[in-house]
Coordinates of C-alpha atoms and ligand atoms in Angstrom, one line a residue:
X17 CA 1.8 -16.1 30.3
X18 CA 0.7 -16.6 26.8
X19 CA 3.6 -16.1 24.5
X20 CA 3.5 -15.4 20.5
X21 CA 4.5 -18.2 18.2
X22 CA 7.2 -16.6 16.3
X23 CA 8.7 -15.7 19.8
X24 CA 8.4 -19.3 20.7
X25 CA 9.7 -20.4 17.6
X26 CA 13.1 -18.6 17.5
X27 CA 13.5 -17.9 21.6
X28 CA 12.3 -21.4 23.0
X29 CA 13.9 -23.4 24.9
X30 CA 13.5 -27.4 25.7
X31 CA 12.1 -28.2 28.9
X32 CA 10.5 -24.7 28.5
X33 CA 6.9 -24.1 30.0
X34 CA 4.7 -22.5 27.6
X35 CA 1.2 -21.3 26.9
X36 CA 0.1 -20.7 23.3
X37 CA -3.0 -19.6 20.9
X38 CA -3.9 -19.8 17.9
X39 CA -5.7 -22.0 15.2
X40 CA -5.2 -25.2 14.0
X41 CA -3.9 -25.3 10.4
X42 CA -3.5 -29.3 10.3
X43 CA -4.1 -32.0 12.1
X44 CA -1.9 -35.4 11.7
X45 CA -3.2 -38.8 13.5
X46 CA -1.2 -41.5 14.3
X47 CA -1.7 -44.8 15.6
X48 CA 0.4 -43.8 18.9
X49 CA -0.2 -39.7 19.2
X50 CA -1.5 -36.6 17.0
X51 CA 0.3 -33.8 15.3
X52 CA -1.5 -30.4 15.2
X53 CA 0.2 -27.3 13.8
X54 CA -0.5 -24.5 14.9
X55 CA -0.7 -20.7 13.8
X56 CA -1.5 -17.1 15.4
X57 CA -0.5 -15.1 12.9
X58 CA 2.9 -13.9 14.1
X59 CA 4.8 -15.8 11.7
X60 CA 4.3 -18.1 8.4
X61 CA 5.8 -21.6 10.6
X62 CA 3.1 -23.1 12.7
X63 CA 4.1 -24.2 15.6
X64 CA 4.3 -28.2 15.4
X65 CA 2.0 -29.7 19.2
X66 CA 1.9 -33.2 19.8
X67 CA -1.0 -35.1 21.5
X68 CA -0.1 -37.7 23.2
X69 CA -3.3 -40.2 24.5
X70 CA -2.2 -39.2 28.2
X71 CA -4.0 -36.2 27.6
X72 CA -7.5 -35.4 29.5
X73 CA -10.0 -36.5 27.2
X74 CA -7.4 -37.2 24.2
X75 CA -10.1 -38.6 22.0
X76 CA -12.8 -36.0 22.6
X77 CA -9.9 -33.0 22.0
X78 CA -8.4 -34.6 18.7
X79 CA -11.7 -34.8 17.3
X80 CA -12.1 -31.3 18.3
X81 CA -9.4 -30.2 16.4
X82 CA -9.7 -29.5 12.7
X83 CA -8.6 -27.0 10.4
X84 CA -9.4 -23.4 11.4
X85 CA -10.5 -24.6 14.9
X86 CA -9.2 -22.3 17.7
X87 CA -7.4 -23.3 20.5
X88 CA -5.0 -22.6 23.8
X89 CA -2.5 -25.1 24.0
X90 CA 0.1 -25.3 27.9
X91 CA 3.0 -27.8 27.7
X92 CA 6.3 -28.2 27.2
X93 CA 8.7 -27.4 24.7
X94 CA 11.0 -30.3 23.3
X95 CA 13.8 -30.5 20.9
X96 CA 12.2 -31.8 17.3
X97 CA 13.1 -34.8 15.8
X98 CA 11.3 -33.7 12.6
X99 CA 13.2 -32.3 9.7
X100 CA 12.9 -28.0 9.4
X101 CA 11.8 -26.8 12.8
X102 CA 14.0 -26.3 16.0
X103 CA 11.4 -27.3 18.8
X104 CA 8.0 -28.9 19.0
X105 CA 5.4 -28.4 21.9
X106 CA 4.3 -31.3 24.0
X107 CA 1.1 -30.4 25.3
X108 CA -0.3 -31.1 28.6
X109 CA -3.8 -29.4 28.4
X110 CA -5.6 -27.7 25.7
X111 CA -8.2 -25.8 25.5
X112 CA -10.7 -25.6 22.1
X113 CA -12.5 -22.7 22.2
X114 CA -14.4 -22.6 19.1
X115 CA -14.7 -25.4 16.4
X116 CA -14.5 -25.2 12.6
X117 CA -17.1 -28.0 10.5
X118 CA -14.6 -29.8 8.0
X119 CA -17.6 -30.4 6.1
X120 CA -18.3 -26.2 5.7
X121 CA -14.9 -24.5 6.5
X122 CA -13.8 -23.0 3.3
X123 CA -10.4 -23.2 3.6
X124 CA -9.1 -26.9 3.2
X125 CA -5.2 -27.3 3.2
X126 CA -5.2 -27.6 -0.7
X127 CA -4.0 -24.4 -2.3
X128 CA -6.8 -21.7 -3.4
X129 CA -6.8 -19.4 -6.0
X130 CA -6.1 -15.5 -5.4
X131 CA -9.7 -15.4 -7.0
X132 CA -11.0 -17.8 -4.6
X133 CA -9.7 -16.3 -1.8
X134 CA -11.0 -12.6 -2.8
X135 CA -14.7 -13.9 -2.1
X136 CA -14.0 -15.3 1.4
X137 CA -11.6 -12.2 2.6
X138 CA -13.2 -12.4 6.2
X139 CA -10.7 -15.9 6.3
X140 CA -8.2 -15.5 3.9
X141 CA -5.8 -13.6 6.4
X142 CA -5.3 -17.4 8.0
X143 CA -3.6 -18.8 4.8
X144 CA 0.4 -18.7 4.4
X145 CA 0.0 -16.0 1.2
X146 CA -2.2 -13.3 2.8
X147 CA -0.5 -13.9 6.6
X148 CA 2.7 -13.0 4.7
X149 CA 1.6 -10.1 2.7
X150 CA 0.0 -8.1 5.8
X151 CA 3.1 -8.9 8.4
X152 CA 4.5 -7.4 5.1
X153 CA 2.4 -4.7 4.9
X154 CA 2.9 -3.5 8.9
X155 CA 6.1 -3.2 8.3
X156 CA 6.1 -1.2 5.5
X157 CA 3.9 1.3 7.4
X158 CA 6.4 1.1 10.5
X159 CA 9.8 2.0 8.2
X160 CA 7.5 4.6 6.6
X161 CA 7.2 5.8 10.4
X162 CA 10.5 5.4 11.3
X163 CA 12.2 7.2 7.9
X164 CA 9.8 10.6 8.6
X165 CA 10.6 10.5 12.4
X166 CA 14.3 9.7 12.2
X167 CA 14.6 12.5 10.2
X168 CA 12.3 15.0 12.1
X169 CA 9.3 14.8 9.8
X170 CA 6.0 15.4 11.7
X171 CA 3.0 13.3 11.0
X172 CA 0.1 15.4 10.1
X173 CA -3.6 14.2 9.6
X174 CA -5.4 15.2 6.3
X175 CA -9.0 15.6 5.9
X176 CA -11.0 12.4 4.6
X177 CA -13.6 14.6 3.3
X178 CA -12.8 17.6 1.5
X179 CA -14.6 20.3 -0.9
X180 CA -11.6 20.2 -3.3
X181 CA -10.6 18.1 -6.0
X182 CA -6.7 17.9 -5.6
X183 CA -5.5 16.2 -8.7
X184 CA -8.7 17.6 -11.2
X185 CA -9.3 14.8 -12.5
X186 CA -13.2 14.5 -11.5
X187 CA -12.8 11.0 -10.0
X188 CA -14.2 11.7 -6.6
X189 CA -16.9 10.0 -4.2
X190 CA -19.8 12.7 -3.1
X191 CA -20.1 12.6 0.4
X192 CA -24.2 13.7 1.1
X193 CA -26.6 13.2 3.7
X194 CA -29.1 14.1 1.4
X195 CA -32.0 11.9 0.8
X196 CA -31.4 10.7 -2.8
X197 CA -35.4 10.0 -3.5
X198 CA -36.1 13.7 -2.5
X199 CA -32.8 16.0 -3.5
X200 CA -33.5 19.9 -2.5
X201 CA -33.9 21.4 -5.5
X202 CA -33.4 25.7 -6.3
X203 CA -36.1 27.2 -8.0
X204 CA -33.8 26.8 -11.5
X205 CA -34.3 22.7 -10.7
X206 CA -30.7 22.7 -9.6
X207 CA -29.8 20.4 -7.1
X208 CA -29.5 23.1 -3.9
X209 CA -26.3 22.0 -2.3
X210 CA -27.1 25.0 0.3
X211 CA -29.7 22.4 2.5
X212 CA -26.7 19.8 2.2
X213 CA -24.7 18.8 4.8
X214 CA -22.2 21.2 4.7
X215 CA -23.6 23.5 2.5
X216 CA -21.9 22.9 -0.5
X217 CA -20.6 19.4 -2.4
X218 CA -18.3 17.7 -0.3
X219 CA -15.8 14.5 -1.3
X220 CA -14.0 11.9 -0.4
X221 CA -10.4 13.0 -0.7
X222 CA -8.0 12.3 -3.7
X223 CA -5.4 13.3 -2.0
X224 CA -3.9 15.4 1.1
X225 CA -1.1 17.2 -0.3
X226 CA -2.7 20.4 -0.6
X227 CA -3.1 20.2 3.1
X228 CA 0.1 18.5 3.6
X229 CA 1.3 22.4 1.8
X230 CA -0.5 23.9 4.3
X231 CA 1.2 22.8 7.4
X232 CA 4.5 22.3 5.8
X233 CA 4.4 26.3 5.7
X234 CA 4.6 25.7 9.8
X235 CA 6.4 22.8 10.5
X236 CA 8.6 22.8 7.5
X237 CA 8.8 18.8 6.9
X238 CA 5.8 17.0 7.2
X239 CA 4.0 13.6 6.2
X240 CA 0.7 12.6 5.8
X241 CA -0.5 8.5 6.0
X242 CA -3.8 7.8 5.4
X243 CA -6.7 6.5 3.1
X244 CA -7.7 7.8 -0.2
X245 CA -10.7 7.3 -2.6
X246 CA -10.6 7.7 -6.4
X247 CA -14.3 6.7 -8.3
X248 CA -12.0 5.2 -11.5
X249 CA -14.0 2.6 -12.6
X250 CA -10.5 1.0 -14.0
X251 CA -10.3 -2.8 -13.2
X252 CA -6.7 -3.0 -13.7
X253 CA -4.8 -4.9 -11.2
X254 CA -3.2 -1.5 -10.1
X255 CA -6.3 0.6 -8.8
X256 CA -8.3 0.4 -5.7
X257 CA -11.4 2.7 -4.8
X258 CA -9.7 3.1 -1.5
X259 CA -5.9 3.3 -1.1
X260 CA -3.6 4.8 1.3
X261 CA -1.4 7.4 0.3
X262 CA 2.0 8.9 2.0
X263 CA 2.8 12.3 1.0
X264 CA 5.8 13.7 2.2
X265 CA 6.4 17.6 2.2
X266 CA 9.3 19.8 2.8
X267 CA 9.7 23.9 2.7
X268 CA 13.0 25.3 1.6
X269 CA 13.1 22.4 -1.2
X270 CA 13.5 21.8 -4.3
X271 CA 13.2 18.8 -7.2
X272 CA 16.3 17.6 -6.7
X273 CA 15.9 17.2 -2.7
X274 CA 12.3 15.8 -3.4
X275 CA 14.1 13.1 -5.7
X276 CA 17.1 12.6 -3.4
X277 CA 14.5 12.2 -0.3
X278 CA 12.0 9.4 -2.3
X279 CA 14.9 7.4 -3.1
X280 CA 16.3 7.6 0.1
X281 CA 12.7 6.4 1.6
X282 CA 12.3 3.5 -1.4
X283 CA 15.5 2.1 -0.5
X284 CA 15.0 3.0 3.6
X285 CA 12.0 0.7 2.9
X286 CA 13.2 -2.1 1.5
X287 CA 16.1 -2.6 3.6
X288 CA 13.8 -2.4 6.6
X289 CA 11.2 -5.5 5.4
X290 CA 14.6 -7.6 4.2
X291 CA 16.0 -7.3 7.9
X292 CA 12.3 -7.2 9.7
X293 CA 10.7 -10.0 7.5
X294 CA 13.2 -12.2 6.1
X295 CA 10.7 -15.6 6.0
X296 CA 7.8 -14.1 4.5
X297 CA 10.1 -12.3 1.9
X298 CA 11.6 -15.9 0.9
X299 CA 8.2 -17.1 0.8
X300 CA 7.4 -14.6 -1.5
X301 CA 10.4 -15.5 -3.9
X302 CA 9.7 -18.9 -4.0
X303 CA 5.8 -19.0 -4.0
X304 CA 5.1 -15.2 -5.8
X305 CA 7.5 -14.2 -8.0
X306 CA 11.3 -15.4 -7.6
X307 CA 12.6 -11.7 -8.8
X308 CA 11.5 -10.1 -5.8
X309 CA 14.9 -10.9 -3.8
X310 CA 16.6 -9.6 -6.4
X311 CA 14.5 -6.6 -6.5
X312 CA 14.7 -5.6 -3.0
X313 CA 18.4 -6.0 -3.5
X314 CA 18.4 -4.2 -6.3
X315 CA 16.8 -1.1 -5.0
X316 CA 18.7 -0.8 -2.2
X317 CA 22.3 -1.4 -3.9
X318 CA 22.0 0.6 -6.7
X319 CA 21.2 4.1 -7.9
X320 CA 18.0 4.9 -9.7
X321 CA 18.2 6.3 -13.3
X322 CA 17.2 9.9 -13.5
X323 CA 15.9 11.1 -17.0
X324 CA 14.0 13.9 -18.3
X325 CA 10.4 13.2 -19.9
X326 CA 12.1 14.5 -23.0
X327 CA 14.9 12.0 -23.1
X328 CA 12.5 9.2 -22.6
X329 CA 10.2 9.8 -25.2
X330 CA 13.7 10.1 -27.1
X331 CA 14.2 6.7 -25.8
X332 CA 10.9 5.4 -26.5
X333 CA 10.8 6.0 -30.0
X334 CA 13.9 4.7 -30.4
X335 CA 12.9 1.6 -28.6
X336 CA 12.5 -1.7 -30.6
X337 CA 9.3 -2.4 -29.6
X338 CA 5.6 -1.7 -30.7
X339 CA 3.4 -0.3 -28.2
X340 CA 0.0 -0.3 -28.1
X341 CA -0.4 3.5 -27.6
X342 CA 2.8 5.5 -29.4
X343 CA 4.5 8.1 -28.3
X344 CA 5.1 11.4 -28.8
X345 CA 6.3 14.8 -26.9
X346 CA 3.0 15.4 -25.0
X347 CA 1.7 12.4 -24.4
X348 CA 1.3 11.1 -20.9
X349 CA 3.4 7.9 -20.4
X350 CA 1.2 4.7 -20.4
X351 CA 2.0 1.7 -18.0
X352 CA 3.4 0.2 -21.1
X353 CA 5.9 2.8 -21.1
X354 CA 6.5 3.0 -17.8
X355 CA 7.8 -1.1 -17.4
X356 CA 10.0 -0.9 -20.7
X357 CA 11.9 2.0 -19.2
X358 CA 12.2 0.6 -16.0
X359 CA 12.2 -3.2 -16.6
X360 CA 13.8 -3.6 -19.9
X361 CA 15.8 -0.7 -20.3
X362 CA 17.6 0.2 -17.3
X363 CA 16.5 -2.7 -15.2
X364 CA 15.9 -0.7 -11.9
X365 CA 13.7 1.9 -10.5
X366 CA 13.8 5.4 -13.1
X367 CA 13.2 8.9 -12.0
X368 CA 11.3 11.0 -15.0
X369 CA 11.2 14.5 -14.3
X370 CA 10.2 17.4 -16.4
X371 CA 6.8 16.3 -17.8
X372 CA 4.6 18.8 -20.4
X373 CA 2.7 20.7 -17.9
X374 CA -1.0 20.1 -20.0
X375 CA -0.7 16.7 -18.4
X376 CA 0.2 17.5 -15.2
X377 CA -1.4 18.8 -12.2
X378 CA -1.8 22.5 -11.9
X379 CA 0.6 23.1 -8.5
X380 CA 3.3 22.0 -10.1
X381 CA 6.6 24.5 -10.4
X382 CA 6.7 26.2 -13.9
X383 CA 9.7 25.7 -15.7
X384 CA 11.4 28.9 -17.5
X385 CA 10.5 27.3 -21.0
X386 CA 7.3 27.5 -19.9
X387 CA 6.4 23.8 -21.6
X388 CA 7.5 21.6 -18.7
X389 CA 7.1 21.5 -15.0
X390 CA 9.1 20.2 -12.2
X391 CA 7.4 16.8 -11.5
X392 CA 9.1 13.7 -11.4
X393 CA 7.6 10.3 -11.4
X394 CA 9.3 7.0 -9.7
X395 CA 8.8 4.3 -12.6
X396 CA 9.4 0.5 -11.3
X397 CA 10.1 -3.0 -12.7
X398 CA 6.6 -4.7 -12.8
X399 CA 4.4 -1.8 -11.6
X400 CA 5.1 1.3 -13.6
X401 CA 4.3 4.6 -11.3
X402 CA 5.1 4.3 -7.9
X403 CA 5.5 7.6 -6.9
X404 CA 4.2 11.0 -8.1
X405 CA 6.2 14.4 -7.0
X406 CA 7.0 17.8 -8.0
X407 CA 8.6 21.2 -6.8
X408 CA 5.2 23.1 -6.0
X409 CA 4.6 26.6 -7.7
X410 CA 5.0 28.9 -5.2
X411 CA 4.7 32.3 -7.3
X412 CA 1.0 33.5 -6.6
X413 CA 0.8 35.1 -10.4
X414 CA 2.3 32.0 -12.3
X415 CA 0.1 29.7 -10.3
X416 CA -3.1 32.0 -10.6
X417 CA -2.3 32.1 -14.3
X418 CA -2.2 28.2 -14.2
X419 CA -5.3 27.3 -12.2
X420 CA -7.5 29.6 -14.7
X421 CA -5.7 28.6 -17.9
X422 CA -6.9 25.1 -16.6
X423 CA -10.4 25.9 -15.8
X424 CA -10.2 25.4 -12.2
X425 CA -12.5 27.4 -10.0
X426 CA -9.6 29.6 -8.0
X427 CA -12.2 30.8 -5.6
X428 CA -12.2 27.0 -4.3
X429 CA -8.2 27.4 -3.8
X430 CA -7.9 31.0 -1.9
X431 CA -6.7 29.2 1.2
X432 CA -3.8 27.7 -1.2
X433 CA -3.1 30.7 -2.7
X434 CA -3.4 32.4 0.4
X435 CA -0.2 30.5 1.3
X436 CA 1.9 32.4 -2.0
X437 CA 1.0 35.5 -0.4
X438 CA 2.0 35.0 3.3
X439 CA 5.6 33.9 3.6
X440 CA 6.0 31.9 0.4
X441 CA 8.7 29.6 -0.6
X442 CA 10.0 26.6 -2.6
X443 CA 8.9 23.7 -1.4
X444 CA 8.2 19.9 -3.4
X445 CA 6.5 16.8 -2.0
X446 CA 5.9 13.3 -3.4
X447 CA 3.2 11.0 -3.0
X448 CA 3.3 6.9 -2.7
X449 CA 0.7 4.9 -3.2
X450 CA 1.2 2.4 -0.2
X451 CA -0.5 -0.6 -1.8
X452 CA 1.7 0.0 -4.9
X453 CA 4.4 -0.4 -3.0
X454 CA 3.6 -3.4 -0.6
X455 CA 2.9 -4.8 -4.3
X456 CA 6.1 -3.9 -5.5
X457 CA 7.5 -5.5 -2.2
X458 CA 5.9 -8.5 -2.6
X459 CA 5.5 -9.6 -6.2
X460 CA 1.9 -10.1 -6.1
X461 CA -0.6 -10.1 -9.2
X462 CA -3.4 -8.0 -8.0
X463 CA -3.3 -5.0 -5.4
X464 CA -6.7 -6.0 -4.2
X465 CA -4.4 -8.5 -2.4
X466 CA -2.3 -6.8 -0.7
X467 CA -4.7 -4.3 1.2
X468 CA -6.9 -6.4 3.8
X469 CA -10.3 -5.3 2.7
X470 CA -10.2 -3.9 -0.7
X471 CA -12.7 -1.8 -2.5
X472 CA -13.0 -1.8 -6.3
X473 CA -15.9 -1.7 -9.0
X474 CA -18.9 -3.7 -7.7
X475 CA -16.6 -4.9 -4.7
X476 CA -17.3 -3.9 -1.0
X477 CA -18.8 -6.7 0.6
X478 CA -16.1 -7.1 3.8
Ligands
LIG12 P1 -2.1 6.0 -12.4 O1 -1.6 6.7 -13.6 O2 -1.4 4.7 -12.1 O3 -3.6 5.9 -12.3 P2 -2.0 8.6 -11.0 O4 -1.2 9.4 -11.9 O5 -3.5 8.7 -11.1 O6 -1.6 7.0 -11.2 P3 -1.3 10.1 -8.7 O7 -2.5 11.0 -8.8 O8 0.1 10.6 -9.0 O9 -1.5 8.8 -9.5 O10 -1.3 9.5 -7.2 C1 -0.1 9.2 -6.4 C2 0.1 7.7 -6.3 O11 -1.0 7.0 -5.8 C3 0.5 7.0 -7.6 O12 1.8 7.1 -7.8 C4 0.1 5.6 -7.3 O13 1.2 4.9 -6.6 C5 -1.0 5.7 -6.3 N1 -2.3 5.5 -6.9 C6 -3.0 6.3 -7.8 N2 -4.2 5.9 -8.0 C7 -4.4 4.7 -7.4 C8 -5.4 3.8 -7.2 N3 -6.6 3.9 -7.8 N4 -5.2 2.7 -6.4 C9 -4.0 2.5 -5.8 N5 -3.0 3.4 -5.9 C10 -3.1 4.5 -6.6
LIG13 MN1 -5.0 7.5 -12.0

């Protein structure tokens, strides 16, 4: 049976028959015998195979046998002489199944550039960096898992197309089958969204908390995981086209459980990759950035600041610093903002809660001085916003007062508000941007690598 080289790695045994697969990330010759490491993915070691001439057509194989070349290797597993690895494999047939030209392969054992890599993405999952960040990234999605099902969260599915724009902000893809030489047009000129698809604009969506609301109203806690699409045409290393999303949401709740909940998950998180993916996380701190350790150990150790958005612009002006946008009450945070709260002044992860409703979104609870709502935003070292929440407004007047007062079309939102009138109550969610957080996780530079196919401004070729 074929057996996973990570397994083999820490489980083998010498004397051991095993099978393996995988490609070739070196190859070492020697006067007497051949090195060739090998690597399938499950781990960042390769696992070290030695040729010996004895083999069936030893000179015909080892030519074989280049960098990205895949192969199935039987043998035996021996104790290593070689510094840093436990066993070796001593092979006793192998099987090349598909070559790689040294001449053409892209990816040469020198180190690449991020940039580089970006423009072959079909190959950069075989290098140590990008092997790392998405054994990385699965297990962030499987504690995400675990945290909601532990605690009896079900997993619900949101729409990927949608008629309603969630957050307002006008970012969204159109989703048409219209043919875009020859649009329908009314008798006004209009483009006649009637003869569209579904009769009507449709859209990528934004975001699937208002259905998340929706069946949190029948199964009280609920998550959604999925993708998301924004059309920001911001080329900052913190935006993607396409990003996944968990939103968490929970009836009979309020800001303070929402707050006590994310931390909870942040921390859940981060305990979970430190125990699951210990070798990729030291790769990280010695290749990436050596504060992630500390980071991780950080977040799980201590408690996170909580602050009102009051207090931190209180803070903020106070600060001895010049920003490139000022503050003042009213004024959304900038990134800026966000990392000199959270990295310089108190050094961990920062809760801000009770933003000026103008900026925020308009399902957000009301507060009694009718200036603020209930939202709270998780700011962290390095990334700024990680995570967006708030107790939802779950009084039909205030939030029909809300949704016109912001110009939204309420006729879009009877459904929601449907849901104030039919066995209303509190209830508050949060959302986390997944690749923010493998980010975070990780230390690297630019989230377009830490999602395997990313898709940005003039970007979508894999
Ligand atoms: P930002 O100010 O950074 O653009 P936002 O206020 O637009 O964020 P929200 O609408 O609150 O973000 O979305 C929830 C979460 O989704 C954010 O906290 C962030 O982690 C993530 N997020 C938002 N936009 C993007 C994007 N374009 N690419 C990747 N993640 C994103
Ligand atoms: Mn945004």
């Amino acid at each position: 049976m074929t057996r996973r080289i990570a397994e083999v790695l820490k489980n083998g045994q010498p004397d051991e028959s095993v099978k393996v697969q995988g490609w070739v990330r070196t190859k070492r010759e020697l006067k007497e015998f051949a090195f060739v490491e090998v690597n399938d993915g499950s781990s960042l070691a390769n696992l070290q195979v030695v040729l010996n001439p004895d083999l069936p057509d030893y000179a015909k194989v080892l030519k074989q046998l280049n960098t990205g070349a895949s192969v199935e290797v039987e043998g035996v597993l021996v104790a290593s002489p070689a510094k840093g690895q436990r066993i070796e494999l001593k092979a006793s047939a192998v099987t090349v199944y598909g070559e790689a030209d040294p001449e053409t392969y892209p990816l040469q054992k020198k180190r690449h550039s991020f940039e580089f890599l970006r423009e072959i993405g079909h190959l950069r999952s075989r290098t140590n960096s990008f092997g790392a960040v998405f054994r990385v990234r699965n297990a962030c999605a499987t504690a995400i898992h675990k945290f909601f099902q532990e605690r009896g969260f079900m997993w619900v599915h949101a729409p990927i197309i949608t008629a309603s724009d969630c957050e307002g902000a006008g970012e969204m893809f159109a989703v048409t089958n219209f043919d875009l030489n020859n649009v329908p047009r009314t008798e006004k000129q209009a483009i006649d969204y009637g003869k569209d698809f579904f009769g009507r604009p449709a859209y990528l969506t934004v975001s699937g908390q208002l259905e998340a609301e929706v069946m949190a109203m029948a199964f009280t806690n609920v998550y959604t995981f999925g993708p998301t699409f924004r059309a920001e045409n911001s080329n900052t290393s913190r935006h993607l086209a396409e990003f996944w999303m968990v939103e968490p949401e929970m009836a009979f709740c309020d800001l303070s459980g929402d707050m006590n909940l994310a931390e909870e998950f942040l921390k859940y998180i981060f305990k979970y990759v430190l125990d699951n993916c210990a070798e990729d996380m030291e790769f990280f701190n010695q290749r990436i950035d050596n504060s992630v350790l500390a980071t991780a150990e950080n977040i799980i150790n201590n408690e996170f600041a909580r602050l009102t958005y009051t207090d931190a612009i209180a803070l903020l002006e106070k600060a001895d610093k010049k920003f490139e946008y000022p503050v003042s009450w009213g004024l959304d945070l900038q990134s800026e903002h966000e990392r000199y709260l959270a990295e310089e002044l108190f050094k961990k992860p920062v809760i801000v809660t009770d933003y000026p409703a103008k900026i925020k979104a308009f399902y957000m609870r009301l507060s009694d001085d009718e200036k603020t709502v209930r939202a709270m935003d998780i700011l962290a070292p390095k990334i700024g916003e990680i995570i967006g929440g708030s107790q939802r407004e779950e009084r039909l007047d205030v939030l029909q007062r809300r949704i016109e007062s912001m110009g939204i079309n309420a006729n879009d939102l009877w459904w929601y508000l449907d849901l104030r009138r039919f066995g209303t109550v509190p209830h508050a969610g949060f959302g986390l941007g997944f690749e923010r957080l493998v980010q975070f996780m990780t230390g690297m530079g630019n989230i377009r690598d830490v999602i395997p196919f990313p898709r940005a401004p003039q970007s979508v070729e894999f």
